[in-house]
Short mmCIF file of C-alpha atoms in Angstrom, two decimals:
data_model
loop_
_atom_site.label_atom_id
_atom_site.label_comp_id
_atom_site.label_asym_id
_atom_site.label_seq_id
_atom_site.Cartn_x
_atom_site.Cartn_y
_atom_site.Cartn_z
CA MET H 1 -62.24 24.53 -226.34
CA ARG H 2 -59.47 22.69 -228.19
CA ARG H 3 -58.87 23.34 -231.90
CA LEU H 4 -56.24 21.93 -234.24
CA ILE H 5 -54.61 24.04 -236.96
CA SER H 6 -52.97 22.55 -240.04
CA THR H 7 -50.98 24.15 -242.86
CA GLY H 8 -51.67 21.24 -245.19
CA SER H 9 -48.02 20.20 -245.06
CA PRO H 10 -47.56 16.52 -245.85
CA PHE H 11 -45.27 16.31 -242.79
CA GLU H 12 -48.27 16.86 -240.49
CA VAL H 13 -50.26 13.92 -241.82
CA GLN H 14 -47.25 11.64 -242.15
CA ALA H 15 -45.97 12.26 -238.61
CA GLY H 16 -49.38 12.71 -236.94
CA TYR H 17 -49.13 16.21 -235.52
CA SER H 18 -50.79 19.61 -235.87
CA ARG H 19 -49.10 22.86 -236.84
CA ALA H 20 -50.71 24.29 -233.74
CA VAL H 21 -53.11 23.38 -230.97
CA VAL H 22 -55.36 26.09 -229.57
CA ASP H 23 -56.59 25.33 -226.07
CA GLY H 24 -58.59 28.22 -224.65
CA ALA H 25 -56.34 31.29 -224.66
CA ASP H 26 -53.18 29.20 -225.14
CA ILE H 27 -51.67 28.46 -228.54
CA PHE H 28 -48.94 25.85 -228.91
CA VAL H 29 -47.16 26.10 -232.28
CA SER H 30 -45.08 23.11 -233.32
CA GLY H 31 -41.46 23.46 -234.32
CA THR H 32 -41.56 25.38 -237.57
CA THR H 33 -38.98 25.57 -240.33
CA GLY H 34 -38.64 28.11 -243.11
CA TYR H 35 -40.34 26.05 -245.82
CA ASP H 36 -42.64 27.79 -248.25
CA TYR H 37 -45.51 25.32 -247.86
CA ALA H 38 -47.13 26.36 -251.15
CA THR H 39 -44.08 25.28 -253.14
CA MET H 40 -42.42 23.00 -250.55
CA THR H 41 -39.12 24.80 -251.11
CA LEU H 42 -36.62 25.83 -248.46
CA PRO H 43 -34.27 28.80 -248.89
CA GLU H 44 -30.57 28.02 -248.61
CA SER H 45 -29.41 30.73 -246.19
CA VAL H 46 -30.04 30.61 -242.46
CA GLU H 47 -31.21 34.24 -242.63
CA GLU H 48 -33.95 33.50 -245.18
CA GLN H 49 -34.92 30.31 -243.36
CA THR H 50 -35.29 32.32 -240.15
CA HIS H 51 -37.56 34.89 -241.80
CA GLY H 52 -39.53 31.99 -243.31
CA CYS H 53 -39.98 30.46 -239.85
CA PHE H 54 -41.42 33.72 -238.57
CA ARG H 55 -43.71 34.10 -241.61
CA ASN H 56 -45.05 30.58 -241.07
CA ILE H 57 -45.50 31.10 -237.33
CA ALA H 58 -47.22 34.47 -237.84
CA ALA H 59 -49.63 32.89 -240.35
CA THR H 60 -50.43 30.09 -237.90
CA LEU H 61 -50.98 32.53 -235.05
CA LYS H 62 -53.24 34.65 -237.25
CA GLU H 63 -55.38 31.59 -237.92
CA ALA H 64 -55.62 31.21 -234.14
CA ASP H 65 -56.70 34.87 -233.78
CA ALA H 66 -53.33 35.82 -232.30
CA ALA H 67 -50.08 37.47 -233.37
CA LEU H 68 -46.35 37.38 -232.68
CA ALA H 69 -46.99 39.97 -229.95
CA ASP H 70 -48.86 37.25 -228.02
CA VAL H 71 -45.85 34.90 -227.84
CA VAL H 72 -44.77 34.16 -224.26
CA ARG H 73 -42.24 31.35 -224.90
CA VAL H 74 -39.92 30.57 -227.81
CA ARG H 75 -37.46 27.77 -228.49
CA TYR H 76 -34.91 28.23 -231.23
CA ILE H 77 -33.02 25.27 -232.61
CA ILE H 78 -30.04 25.98 -234.86
CA THR H 79 -27.75 23.39 -236.41
CA GLN H 80 -24.46 25.31 -236.06
CA PRO H 81 -23.31 27.44 -233.09
CA GLU H 82 -21.96 30.11 -235.45
CA TYR H 83 -25.49 30.76 -236.72
CA ALA H 84 -26.33 32.42 -233.37
CA ASP H 85 -24.59 35.68 -234.24
CA ILE H 86 -26.39 35.72 -237.60
CA VAL H 87 -29.91 35.02 -236.32
CA PHE H 88 -29.93 36.99 -233.05
CA PRO H 89 -30.57 40.32 -234.84
CA ILE H 90 -33.39 38.68 -236.82
CA PHE H 91 -34.97 37.42 -233.58
CA GLY H 92 -34.79 41.00 -232.34
CA GLN H 93 -36.62 42.27 -235.42
CA TYR H 94 -39.60 40.10 -234.54
CA PHE H 95 -39.44 39.94 -230.74
CA GLY H 96 -37.48 43.04 -229.69
CA THR H 97 -40.45 44.56 -227.89
CA VAL H 98 -42.29 41.29 -227.12
CA ARG H 99 -39.32 39.70 -225.33
CA PRO H 100 -40.74 36.22 -224.66
CA ALA H 101 -38.92 33.72 -222.46
CA ALA H 102 -36.45 32.02 -224.81
CA THR H 103 -34.14 29.05 -225.19
CA LEU H 104 -31.55 28.47 -227.92
CA ILE H 105 -30.51 24.89 -228.65
CA VAL H 106 -27.81 23.70 -231.05
CA ALA H 107 -28.83 20.32 -232.49
CA GLY H 108 -29.29 18.39 -235.69
CA LEU H 109 -32.59 18.71 -237.54
CA LEU H 110 -34.52 16.17 -239.60
CA ARG H 111 -33.04 17.10 -242.98
CA PRO H 112 -29.52 18.41 -243.64
CA GLU H 113 -30.80 21.46 -245.54
CA MET H 114 -32.74 22.64 -242.46
CA LYS H 115 -30.68 25.16 -240.51
CA ILE H 116 -33.21 26.49 -238.00
CA GLU H 117 -36.49 25.51 -236.41
CA ILE H 118 -38.58 27.70 -234.10
CA GLU H 119 -41.32 26.63 -231.68
CA VAL H 120 -43.56 29.10 -229.83
CA THR H 121 -46.24 29.22 -227.19
CA ALA H 122 -48.60 32.17 -227.25
CA ARG H 123 -51.40 33.35 -224.99
CA ARG H 124 -54.17 35.56 -226.29
CA SER H 125 -55.08 38.49 -224.10
CA ALA H 126 -58.57 38.40 -222.64
#
């Protein structure tokens, strides 16, 4: 059974996408930034943005009856190569024991204040 999850972000309606799509045991979470969706504010530091990404992803997974421990694939996008050394330990805080398959990409993001975006795929255990 397919179910769409939305955070209520205006980006989702404007661009025509869902925060996540749940299809059976699989959960596909869209690229997620560190915005606080209640206030639509974004922290300045890459560290705080990274923690915000994980908070938003965890909330989305919870709505899908899953958790960060269910993540099997993660894609990290950072805007500056030097951010890697800063964010790697943060990734380890969240995924140190989960150890999903991962890719790190250095690329520009939609808005200049965005420093990181994280996309995950999770699979709920039967």
